[in-house]
Amino acid sequence: MSHHCHTISKMLLQLLLWLLLPASYAWTRNNHKIIEESVLYDGKWRRMINRKVQMPSVTADFAVCQNVGTDKAVIVVAWNSTSRTCTMVEEFMPASDSFQYGHAAGMVEAKHGRRQATRVAAEHELEEECRLIGGKDWHLLASNVIMDKYTTTAITVYLVIDADTVLDSDAKPRDDTEQGMRVVPEVSYAQLKSLLKKGKMTVVGSW
C-alpha cells in the first residue's frame, strides 16, 4: 500500500512540475547549437573566441576563453595524514592585483607528453609550486570538470597524501611569472575555512 501511494505521489509531483515550469524548460542542450565560431584574441597562454549559438528562440553571441594547447589543467591538493594539514601556496593574482592562497595548479602542456599527461602535469606542479614530490595520489572526481560557464578548460583534481619535501635547489624551477610565490605548509582545516570566508582564495583555488 505504501509503495502504491509513493508511486502516485511521484506521478502527481511530475505532473505539477510539468504544469508550473515554463515551456522553455522542455528544451534540452540538444536544441542549442553552435553555428559559428571566430577568434577574438589569440595570446601566448589564452585564446578568446566568439561562439554564436542558436538557442530555442534567439541567436546569441558568447565570448568564451580557452587555454592555448591542450585546454586542460590540473589542481593538486597536498595533504599530510599525520598533521592533518595541507600544503598550499600564496601567489600573485594579476586579475585581482593581490596575493591569494591556493593549491598547486597549472595547465597540461605538450612538454608533459601524451601518455598520462595530466598525472605528469600534476607531479610537475606539485614539485614546482609546493616543493613536494611522491606521495599517494587519487582523482578526487570521477571525471574532469569545466572551469566555469565561459571557459572551455577541463580540470582534473588530484589529492596527494604524504608527499616528501624537496629543497628549492633540487626542485623543478618556477616560471619567471611566478616570482613572489611562497609555500605555505601545515594549513589546517580551520585555517582553510577562514581563508575562504575572508576571500583569500579564488573559486578554482578553493578546491
JSON list of C-alpha atoms in Angstrom, two decimals:
[
{"chain": "A", "resi": 1, "resn": "MET", "atom": "CA", "xyz": [0.00, 0.00, 0.00]},
{"chain": "A", "resi": 2, "resn": "SER", "atom": "CA", "xyz": [2.79, 2.42, 0.93]},
{"chain": "A", "resi": 3, "resn": "HIS", "atom": "CA", "xyz": [4.63, 1.65, -2.31]},
{"chain": "A", "resi": 4, "resn": "HIS", "atom": "CA", "xyz": [1.43, 2.32, -4.28]},
{"chain": "A", "resi": 5, "resn": "CYS", "atom": "CA", "xyz": [0.95, 5.68, -2.52]},
{"chain": "A", "resi": 6, "resn": "HIS", "atom": "CA", "xyz": [4.57, 6.59, -3.16]},
{"chain": "A", "resi": 7, "resn": "THR", "atom": "CA", "xyz": [4.15, 5.90, -6.90]},
{"chain": "A", "resi": 8, "resn": "ILE", "atom": "CA", "xyz": [1.02, 8.05, -7.07]},
{"chain": "A", "resi": 9, "resn": "SER", "atom": "CA", "xyz": [2.71, 10.89, -5.17]},
{"chain": "A", "resi": 10, "resn": "LYS", "atom": "CA", "xyz": [5.65, 10.77, -7.57]},
{"chain": "A", "resi": 11, "resn": "MET", "atom": "CA", "xyz": [3.33, 10.93, -10.59]},
{"chain": "A", "resi": 12, "resn": "LEU", "atom": "CA", "xyz": [1.43, 13.89, -9.10]},
{"chain": "A", "resi": 13, "resn": "LEU", "atom": "CA", "xyz": [4.68, 15.72, -8.42]},
{"chain": "A", "resi": 14, "resn": "GLN", "atom": "CA", "xyz": [5.85, 15.21, -12.00]},
{"chain": "A", "resi": 15, "resn": "LEU", "atom": "CA", "xyz": [2.50, 16.48, -13.29]},
{"chain": "A", "resi": 16, "resn": "LEU", "atom": "CA", "xyz": [2.71, 19.54, -11.04]},
{"chain": "A", "resi": 17, "resn": "LEU", "atom": "CA", "xyz": [6.21, 20.37, -12.26]},
{"chain": "A", "resi": 18, "resn": "TRP", "atom": "CA", "xyz": [5.10, 19.99, -15.87]},
{"chain": "A", "resi": 19, "resn": "LEU", "atom": "CA", "xyz": [2.24, 22.43, -15.28]},
{"chain": "A", "resi": 20, "resn": "LEU", "atom": "CA", "xyz": [4.27, 25.04, -13.37]},
{"chain": "A", "resi": 21, "resn": "LEU", "atom": "CA", "xyz": [7.56, 25.13, -15.25]},
{"chain": "A", "resi": 22, "resn": "PRO", "atom": "CA", "xyz": [7.83, 27.44, -18.28]},
{"chain": "A", "resi": 23, "resn": "ALA", "atom": "CA", "xyz": [7.67, 25.93, -21.75]},
{"chain": "A", "resi": 24, "resn": "SER", "atom": "CA", "xyz": [11.31, 26.82, -22.37]},
{"chain": "A", "resi": 25, "resn": "TYR", "atom": "CA", "xyz": [12.32, 24.31, -19.68]},
{"chain": "A", "resi": 26, "resn": "ALA", "atom": "CA", "xyz": [11.46, 21.50, -22.05]},
{"chain": "A", "resi": 27, "resn": "TRP", "atom": "CA", "xyz": [14.33, 22.48, -24.33]},
{"chain": "A", "resi": 28, "resn": "THR", "atom": "CA", "xyz": [17.42, 20.36, -23.79]},
{"chain": "A", "resi": 29, "resn": "ARG", "atom": "CA", "xyz": [21.01, 21.18, -24.67]},
{"chain": "A", "resi": 30, "resn": "ASN", "atom": "CA", "xyz": [20.44, 19.34, -27.97]},
{"chain": "A", "resi": 31, "resn": "ASN", "atom": "CA", "xyz": [18.35, 22.32, -29.01]},
{"chain": "A", "resi": 32, "resn": "HIS", "atom": "CA", "xyz": [21.35, 24.63, -28.53]},
{"chain": "A", "resi": 33, "resn": "LYS", "atom": "CA", "xyz": [23.71, 24.53, -31.47]},
{"chain": "A", "resi": 34, "resn": "ILE", "atom": "CA", "xyz": [26.99, 26.35, -32.14]},
{"chain": "A", "resi": 35, "resn": "ILE", "atom": "CA", "xyz": [26.55, 27.76, -35.63]},
{"chain": "A", "resi": 36, "resn": "GLU", "atom": "CA", "xyz": [29.66, 29.94, -35.91]},
{"chain": "A", "resi": 37, "resn": "GLU", "atom": "CA", "xyz": [32.97, 30.41, -34.11]},
{"chain": "A", "resi": 38, "resn": "SER", "atom": "CA", "xyz": [35.68, 33.04, -34.56]},
{"chain": "A", "resi": 39, "resn": "VAL", "atom": "CA", "xyz": [38.85, 34.06, -32.72]},
{"chain": "A", "resi": 40, "resn": "LEU", "atom": "CA", "xyz": [38.68, 37.43, -30.97]},
{"chain": "A", "resi": 41, "resn": "TYR", "atom": "CA", "xyz": [42.13, 37.29, -29.35]},
{"chain": "A", "resi": 42, "resn": "ASP", "atom": "CA", "xyz": [44.97, 34.78, -29.61]},
{"chain": "A", "resi": 43, "resn": "GLY", "atom": "CA", "xyz": [47.69, 35.12, -26.95]},
{"chain": "A", "resi": 44, "resn": "LYS", "atom": "CA", "xyz": [50.55, 33.00, -25.67]},
{"chain": "A", "resi": 45, "resn": "TRP", "atom": "CA", "xyz": [48.50, 31.25, -22.99]},
{"chain": "A", "resi": 46, "resn": "ARG", "atom": "CA", "xyz": [44.88, 32.28, -23.55]},
{"chain": "A", "resi": 47, "resn": "ARG", "atom": "CA", "xyz": [42.56, 32.49, -26.55]},
{"chain": "A", "resi": 48, "resn": "MET", "atom": "CA", "xyz": [39.25, 34.34, -26.60]},
{"chain": "A", "resi": 49, "resn": "ILE", "atom": "CA", "xyz": [36.70, 33.11, -29.09]},
{"chain": "A", "resi": 50, "resn": "ASN", "atom": "CA", "xyz": [33.21, 34.24, -30.05]},
{"chain": "A", "resi": 51, "resn": "ARG", "atom": "CA", "xyz": [30.63, 31.48, -30.22]},
{"chain": "A", "resi": 52, "resn": "LYS", "atom": "CA", "xyz": [27.37, 32.17, -31.98]},
{"chain": "A", "resi": 53, "resn": "VAL", "atom": "CA", "xyz": [24.77, 29.81, -30.59]},
{"chain": "A", "resi": 54, "resn": "GLN", "atom": "CA", "xyz": [21.33, 29.07, -31.95]},
{"chain": "A", "resi": 55, "resn": "MET", "atom": "CA", "xyz": [19.06, 28.79, -28.92]},
{"chain": "A", "resi": 56, "resn": "PRO", "atom": "CA", "xyz": [15.37, 27.78, -28.83]},
{"chain": "A", "resi": 57, "resn": "SER", "atom": "CA", "xyz": [14.07, 31.27, -29.62]},
{"chain": "A", "resi": 58, "resn": "VAL", "atom": "CA", "xyz": [17.12, 33.51, -30.20]},
{"chain": "A", "resi": 59, "resn": "THR", "atom": "CA", "xyz": [20.65, 33.53, -31.60]},
{"chain": "A", "resi": 60, "resn": "ALA", "atom": "CA", "xyz": [23.23, 34.66, -29.03]},
{"chain": "A", "resi": 61, "resn": "ASP", "atom": "CA", "xyz": [26.95, 35.53, -29.07]},
{"chain": "A", "resi": 62, "resn": "PHE", "atom": "CA", "xyz": [29.18, 34.37, -26.22]},
{"chain": "A", "resi": 63, "resn": "ALA", "atom": "CA", "xyz": [32.81, 35.34, -25.55]},
{"chain": "A", "resi": 64, "resn": "VAL", "atom": "CA", "xyz": [34.49, 32.12, -24.41]},
{"chain": "A", "resi": 65, "resn": "CYS", "atom": "CA", "xyz": [38.02, 31.68, -23.04]},
{"chain": "A", "resi": 66, "resn": "GLN", "atom": "CA", "xyz": [40.29, 28.76, -23.93]},
{"chain": "A", "resi": 67, "resn": "ASN", "atom": "CA", "xyz": [43.74, 27.74, -22.74]},
{"chain": "A", "resi": 68, "resn": "VAL", "atom": "CA", "xyz": [46.12, 27.52, -25.69]},
{"chain": "A", "resi": 69, "resn": "GLY", "atom": "CA", "xyz": [47.34, 23.97, -26.31]},
{"chain": "A", "resi": 70, "resn": "THR", "atom": "CA", "xyz": [45.58, 21.02, -24.67]},
{"chain": "A", "resi": 71, "resn": "ASP", "atom": "CA", "xyz": [42.96, 23.23, -22.96]},
{"chain": "A", "resi": 72, "resn": "LYS", "atom": "CA", "xyz": [43.34, 21.06, -19.85]},
{"chain": "A", "resi": 73, "resn": "ALA", "atom": "CA", "xyz": [44.52, 21.92, -16.35]},
{"chain": "A", "resi": 74, "resn": "VAL", "atom": "CA", "xyz": [45.23, 20.25, -13.01]},
{"chain": "A", "resi": 75, "resn": "ILE", "atom": "CA", "xyz": [44.72, 21.13, -9.35]},
{"chain": "A", "resi": 76, "resn": "VAL", "atom": "CA", "xyz": [46.69, 19.22, -6.71]},
{"chain": "A", "resi": 77, "resn": "VAL", "atom": "CA", "xyz": [45.58, 19.13, -3.08]},
{"chain": "A", "resi": 78, "resn": "ALA", "atom": "CA", "xyz": [48.57, 18.12, -0.93]},
{"chain": "A", "resi": 79, "resn": "TRP", "atom": "CA", "xyz": [47.50, 16.55, 2.38]},
{"chain": "A", "resi": 80, "resn": "ASN", "atom": "CA", "xyz": [49.59, 15.35, 5.33]},
{"chain": "A", "resi": 81, "resn": "SER", "atom": "CA", "xyz": [47.83, 12.50, 7.12]},
{"chain": "A", "resi": 82, "resn": "THR", "atom": "CA", "xyz": [49.92, 12.84, 10.28]},
{"chain": "A", "resi": 83, "resn": "SER", "atom": "CA", "xyz": [49.40, 16.55, 10.96]},
{"chain": "A", "resi": 84, "resn": "ARG", "atom": "CA", "xyz": [46.04, 16.56, 9.16]},
{"chain": "A", "resi": 85, "resn": "THR", "atom": "CA", "xyz": [47.03, 19.71, 7.28]},
{"chain": "A", "resi": 86, "resn": "CYS", "atom": "CA", "xyz": [47.62, 20.66, 3.67]},
{"chain": "A", "resi": 87, "resn": "THR", "atom": "CA", "xyz": [50.43, 22.46, 1.89]},
{"chain": "A", "resi": 88, "resn": "MET", "atom": "CA", "xyz": [49.37, 25.45, -0.18]},
{"chain": "A", "resi": 89, "resn": "VAL", "atom": "CA", "xyz": [50.96, 28.35, -2.00]},
{"chain": "A", "resi": 90, "resn": "GLU", "atom": "CA", "xyz": [50.46, 32.10, -1.84]},
{"chain": "A", "resi": 91, "resn": "GLU", "atom": "CA", "xyz": [50.98, 33.82, -5.17]},
{"chain": "A", "resi": 92, "resn": "PHE", "atom": "CA", "xyz": [50.27, 37.00, -7.09]},
{"chain": "A", "resi": 93, "resn": "MET", "atom": "CA", "xyz": [46.97, 37.10, -8.97]},
{"chain": "A", "resi": 94, "resn": "PRO", "atom": "CA", "xyz": [47.12, 39.67, -11.79]},
{"chain": "A", "resi": 95, "resn": "ALA", "atom": "CA", "xyz": [43.32, 39.68, -12.21]},
{"chain": "A", "resi": 96, "resn": "SER", "atom": "CA", "xyz": [42.71, 40.90, -8.65]},
{"chain": "A", "resi": 97, "resn": "ASP", "atom": "CA", "xyz": [46.10, 42.64, -8.26]},
{"chain": "A", "resi": 98, "resn": "SER", "atom": "CA", "xyz": [46.58, 40.82, -4.97]},
{"chain": "A", "resi": 99, "resn": "PHE", "atom": "CA", "xyz": [48.25, 37.82, -3.39]},
{"chain": "A", "resi": 100, "resn": "GLN", "atom": "CA", "xyz": [45.90, 34.87, -2.86]},
{"chain": "A", "resi": 101, "resn": "TYR", "atom": "CA", "xyz": [46.16, 31.37, -1.45]},
{"chain": "A", "resi": 102, "resn": "GLY", "atom": "CA", "xyz": [45.57, 28.20, -3.39]},
{"chain": "A", "resi": 103, "resn": "HIS", "atom": "CA", "xyz": [46.66, 24.67, -4.16]},
{"chain": "A", "resi": 104, "resn": "ALA", "atom": "CA", "xyz": [49.30, 23.71, -6.70]},
{"chain": "A", "resi": 105, "resn": "ALA", "atom": "CA", "xyz": [47.75, 24.14, -10.15]},
{"chain": "A", "resi": 106, "resn": "GLY", "atom": "CA", "xyz": [48.66, 24.63, -13.77]},
{"chain": "A", "resi": 107, "resn": "MET", "atom": "CA", "xyz": [48.00, 23.79, -17.38]},
{"chain": "A", "resi": 108, "resn": "VAL", "atom": "CA", "xyz": [48.63, 20.47, -19.06]},
{"chain": "A", "resi": 109, "resn": "GLU", "atom": "CA", "xyz": [51.19, 21.26, -21.77]},
{"chain": "A", "resi": 110, "resn": "ALA", "atom": "CA", "xyz": [52.81, 19.45, -24.68]},
{"chain": "A", "resi": 111, "resn": "LYS", "atom": "CA", "xyz": [56.00, 19.03, -22.60]},
{"chain": "A", "resi": 112, "resn": "HIS", "atom": "CA", "xyz": [54.10, 16.66, -20.31]},
{"chain": "A", "resi": 113, "resn": "GLY", "atom": "CA", "xyz": [53.85, 14.14, -23.14]},
{"chain": "A", "resi": 114, "resn": "ARG", "atom": "CA", "xyz": [50.87, 12.19, -24.40]},
{"chain": "A", "resi": 115, "resn": "ARG", "atom": "CA", "xyz": [50.82, 9.26, -22.01]},
{"chain": "A", "resi": 116, "resn": "GLN", "atom": "CA", "xyz": [49.38, 10.15, -18.58]},
{"chain": "A", "resi": 117, "resn": "ALA", "atom": "CA", "xyz": [49.88, 13.84, -19.37]},
{"chain": "A", "resi": 118, "resn": "THR", "atom": "CA", "xyz": [47.56, 15.06, -16.61]},
{"chain": "A", "resi": 119, "resn": "ARG", "atom": "CA", "xyz": [49.33, 12.97, -13.98]},
{"chain": "A", "resi": 120, "resn": "VAL", "atom": "CA", "xyz": [52.74, 14.20, -15.16]},
{"chain": "A", "resi": 121, "resn": "ALA", "atom": "CA", "xyz": [51.47, 17.80, -15.11]},
{"chain": "A", "resi": 122, "resn": "ALA", "atom": "CA", "xyz": [50.18, 17.30, -11.55]},
{"chain": "A", "resi": 123, "resn": "GLU", "atom": "CA", "xyz": [53.55, 15.93, -10.42]},
{"chain": "A", "resi": 124, "resn": "HIS", "atom": "CA", "xyz": [55.38, 18.86, -12.01]},
{"chain": "A", "resi": 125, "resn": "GLU", "atom": "CA", "xyz": [53.08, 21.49, -10.50]},
{"chain": "A", "resi": 126, "resn": "LEU", "atom": "CA", "xyz": [53.32, 19.93, -7.04]},
{"chain": "A", "resi": 127, "resn": "GLU", "atom": "CA", "xyz": [57.11, 19.99, -7.22]},
{"chain": "A", "resi": 128, "resn": "GLU", "atom": "CA", "xyz": [57.42, 23.43, -8.81]},
{"chain": "A", "resi": 129, "resn": "GLU", "atom": "CA", "xyz": [54.94, 25.21, -6.57]},
{"chain": "A", "resi": 130, "resn": "CYS", "atom": "CA", "xyz": [54.69, 23.30, -3.27]},
{"chain": "A", "resi": 131, "resn": "ARG", "atom": "CA", "xyz": [58.19, 21.79, -3.36]},
{"chain": "A", "resi": 132, "resn": "LEU", "atom": "CA", "xyz": [56.76, 18.31, -2.81]},
{"chain": "A", "resi": 133, "resn": "ILE", "atom": "CA", "xyz": [57.36, 15.02, -4.60]},
{"chain": "A", "resi": 134, "resn": "GLY", "atom": "CA", "xyz": [55.99, 11.49, -4.40]},
{"chain": "A", "resi": 135, "resn": "GLY", "atom": "CA", "xyz": [53.13, 10.54, -2.12]},
{"chain": "A", "resi": 136, "resn": "LYS", "atom": "CA", "xyz": [49.98, 8.59, -2.92]},
{"chain": "A", "resi": 137, "resn": "ASP", "atom": "CA", "xyz": [47.61, 10.26, -5.37]},
{"chain": "A", "resi": 138, "resn": "TRP", "atom": "CA", "xyz": [43.90, 9.87, -6.15]},
{"chain": "A", "resi": 139, "resn": "HIS", "atom": "CA", "xyz": [41.47, 11.52, -8.52]},
{"chain": "A", "resi": 140, "resn": "LEU", "atom": "CA", "xyz": [39.01, 13.50, -6.41]},
{"chain": "A", "resi": 141, "resn": "LEU", "atom": "CA", "xyz": [36.34, 13.36, -9.11]},
{"chain": "A", "resi": 142, "resn": "ALA", "atom": "CA", "xyz": [35.01, 10.65, -11.40]},
{"chain": "A", "resi": 143, "resn": "SER", "atom": "CA", "xyz": [35.66, 12.86, -14.43]},
{"chain": "A", "resi": 144, "resn": "ASN", "atom": "CA", "xyz": [37.11, 16.22, -15.43]},
{"chain": "A", "resi": 145, "resn": "VAL", "atom": "CA", "xyz": [35.11, 19.37, -14.71]},
{"chain": "A", "resi": 146, "resn": "ILE", "atom": "CA", "xyz": [34.83, 22.52, -16.82]},
{"chain": "A", "resi": 147, "resn": "MET", "atom": "CA", "xyz": [36.34, 25.57, -15.12]},
{"chain": "A", "resi": 148, "resn": "ASP", "atom": "CA", "xyz": [33.26, 27.79, -15.45]},
{"chain": "A", "resi": 149, "resn": "LYS", "atom": "CA", "xyz": [30.41, 28.84, -17.72]},
{"chain": "A", "resi": 150, "resn": "TYR", "atom": "CA", "xyz": [32.53, 30.88, -20.14]},
{"chain": "A", "resi": 151, "resn": "THR", "atom": "CA", "xyz": [35.74, 28.81, -20.08]},
{"chain": "A", "resi": 152, "resn": "THR", "atom": "CA", "xyz": [36.28, 25.58, -22.00]},
{"chain": "A", "resi": 153, "resn": "THR", "atom": "CA", "xyz": [39.24, 24.35, -19.92]},
{"chain": "A", "resi": 154, "resn": "ALA", "atom": "CA", "xyz": [38.73, 20.91, -18.34]},
{"chain": "A", "resi": 155, "resn": "ILE", "atom": "CA", "xyz": [40.22, 20.49, -14.87]},
{"chain": "A", "resi": 156, "resn": "THR", "atom": "CA", "xyz": [41.47, 17.27, -13.29]},
{"chain": "A", "resi": 157, "resn": "VAL", "atom": "CA", "xyz": [41.66, 17.40, -9.47]},
{"chain": "A", "resi": 158, "resn": "TYR", "atom": "CA", "xyz": [44.15, 15.24, -7.58]},
{"chain": "A", "resi": 159, "resn": "LEU", "atom": "CA", "xyz": [44.56, 14.51, -3.89]},
{"chain": "A", "resi": 160, "resn": "VAL", "atom": "CA", "xyz": [48.16, 13.68, -2.95]},
{"chain": "A", "resi": 161, "resn": "ILE", "atom": "CA", "xyz": [48.76, 12.28, 0.52]},
{"chain": "A", "resi": 162, "resn": "ASP", "atom": "CA", "xyz": [52.08, 12.33, 2.40]},
{"chain": "A", "resi": 163, "resn": "ALA", "atom": "CA", "xyz": [54.36, 13.72, -0.29]},
{"chain": "A", "resi": 164, "resn": "ASP", "atom": "CA", "xyz": [58.01, 14.37, 0.58]},
{"chain": "A", "resi": 165, "resn": "THR", "atom": "CA", "xyz": [59.60, 17.82, 0.80]},
{"chain": "A", "resi": 166, "resn": "VAL", "atom": "CA", "xyz": [62.26, 18.72, -1.75]},
{"chain": "A", "resi": 167, "resn": "LEU", "atom": "CA", "xyz": [64.78, 21.55, -1.40]},
{"chain": "A", "resi": 168, "resn": "ASP", "atom": "CA", "xyz": [64.38, 24.64, -3.57]},
{"chain": "A", "resi": 169, "resn": "SER", "atom": "CA", "xyz": [67.79, 23.98, -5.09]},
{"chain": "A", "resi": 170, "resn": "ASP", "atom": "CA", "xyz": [66.74, 20.47, -6.16]},
{"chain": "A", "resi": 171, "resn": "ALA", "atom": "CA", "xyz": [63.18, 21.20, -7.29]},
{"chain": "A", "resi": 172, "resn": "LYS", "atom": "CA", "xyz": [61.98, 21.99, -10.79]},
{"chain": "A", "resi": 173, "resn": "PRO", "atom": "CA", "xyz": [62.32, 25.73, -11.44]},
{"chain": "A", "resi": 174, "resn": "ARG", "atom": "CA", "xyz": [59.29, 28.00, -11.43]},
{"chain": "A", "resi": 175, "resn": "ASP", "atom": "CA", "xyz": [58.35, 30.30, -14.30]},
{"chain": "A", "resi": 176, "resn": "ASP", "atom": "CA", "xyz": [59.58, 33.90, -14.19]},
{"chain": "A", "resi": 177, "resn": "THR", "atom": "CA", "xyz": [55.96, 35.00, -13.90]},
{"chain": "A", "resi": 178, "resn": "GLU", "atom": "CA", "xyz": [55.69, 33.16, -10.56]},
{"chain": "A", "resi": 179, "resn": "GLN", "atom": "CA", "xyz": [58.03, 35.49, -8.73]},
{"chain": "A", "resi": 180, "resn": "GLY", "atom": "CA", "xyz": [56.87, 36.11, -5.17]},
{"chain": "A", "resi": 181, "resn": "MET", "atom": "CA", "xyz": [55.24, 32.70, -4.84]},
{"chain": "A", "resi": 182, "resn": "ARG", "atom": "CA", "xyz": [55.80, 31.10, -1.44]},
{"chain": "A", "resi": 183, "resn": "VAL", "atom": "CA", "xyz": [54.99, 27.72, 0.05]},
{"chain": "A", "resi": 184, "resn": "VAL", "atom": "CA", "xyz": [52.51, 27.75, 2.95]},
{"chain": "A", "resi": 185, "resn": "PRO", "atom": "CA", "xyz": [52.82, 24.45, 4.85]},
{"chain": "A", "resi": 186, "resn": "GLU", "atom": "CA", "xyz": [50.63, 22.93, 7.58]},
{"chain": "A", "resi": 187, "resn": "VAL", "atom": "CA", "xyz": [47.39, 24.74, 6.77]},
{"chain": "A", "resi": 188, "resn": "SER", "atom": "CA", "xyz": [44.68, 23.29, 8.99]},
{"chain": "A", "resi": 189, "resn": "TYR", "atom": "CA", "xyz": [41.06, 22.69, 8.06]},
{"chain": "A", "resi": 190, "resn": "ALA", "atom": "CA", "xyz": [40.01, 25.59, 10.31]},
{"chain": "A", "resi": 191, "resn": "GLN", "atom": "CA", "xyz": [42.53, 27.88, 8.60]},
{"chain": "A", "resi": 192, "resn": "LEU", "atom": "CA", "xyz": [41.24, 26.78, 5.19]},
{"chain": "A", "resi": 193, "resn": "LYS", "atom": "CA", "xyz": [37.69, 27.76, 6.17]},
{"chain": "A", "resi": 194, "resn": "SER", "atom": "CA", "xyz": [38.97, 31.10, 7.45]},
{"chain": "A", "resi": 195, "resn": "LEU", "atom": "CA", "xyz": [40.78, 31.83, 4.16]},
{"chain": "A", "resi": 196, "resn": "LEU", "atom": "CA", "xyz": [37.60, 31.06, 2.23]},
{"chain": "A", "resi": 197, "resn": "LYS", "atom": "CA", "xyz": [35.43, 33.24, 4.44]},
{"chain": "A", "resi": 198, "resn": "LYS", "atom": "CA", "xyz": [37.87, 36.15, 4.11]},
{"chain": "A", "resi": 199, "resn": "GLY", "atom": "CA", "xyz": [38.00, 35.88, 0.32]},
{"chain": "A", "resi": 200, "resn": "LYS", "atom": "CA", "xyz": [41.68, 34.94, 0.31]},
{"chain": "A", "resi": 201, "resn": "MET", "atom": "CA", "xyz": [41.20, 32.16, -2.25]},
{"chain": "A", "resi": 202, "resn": "THR", "atom": "CA", "xyz": [39.84, 32.09, -5.79]},
{"chain": "A", "resi": 203, "resn": "VAL", "atom": "CA", "xyz": [36.90, 29.87, -6.75]},
{"chain": "A", "resi": 204, "resn": "VAL", "atom": "CA", "xyz": [39.21, 27.45, -8.56]},
{"chain": "A", "resi": 205, "resn": "GLY", "atom": "CA", "xyz": [41.83, 27.67, -5.82]},
{"chain": "A", "resi": 206, "resn": "SER", "atom": "CA", "xyz": [39.25, 26.78, -3.17]},
{"chain": "A", "resi": 207, "resn": "TRP", "atom": "CA", "xyz": [39.31, 23.13, -4.19]}
]
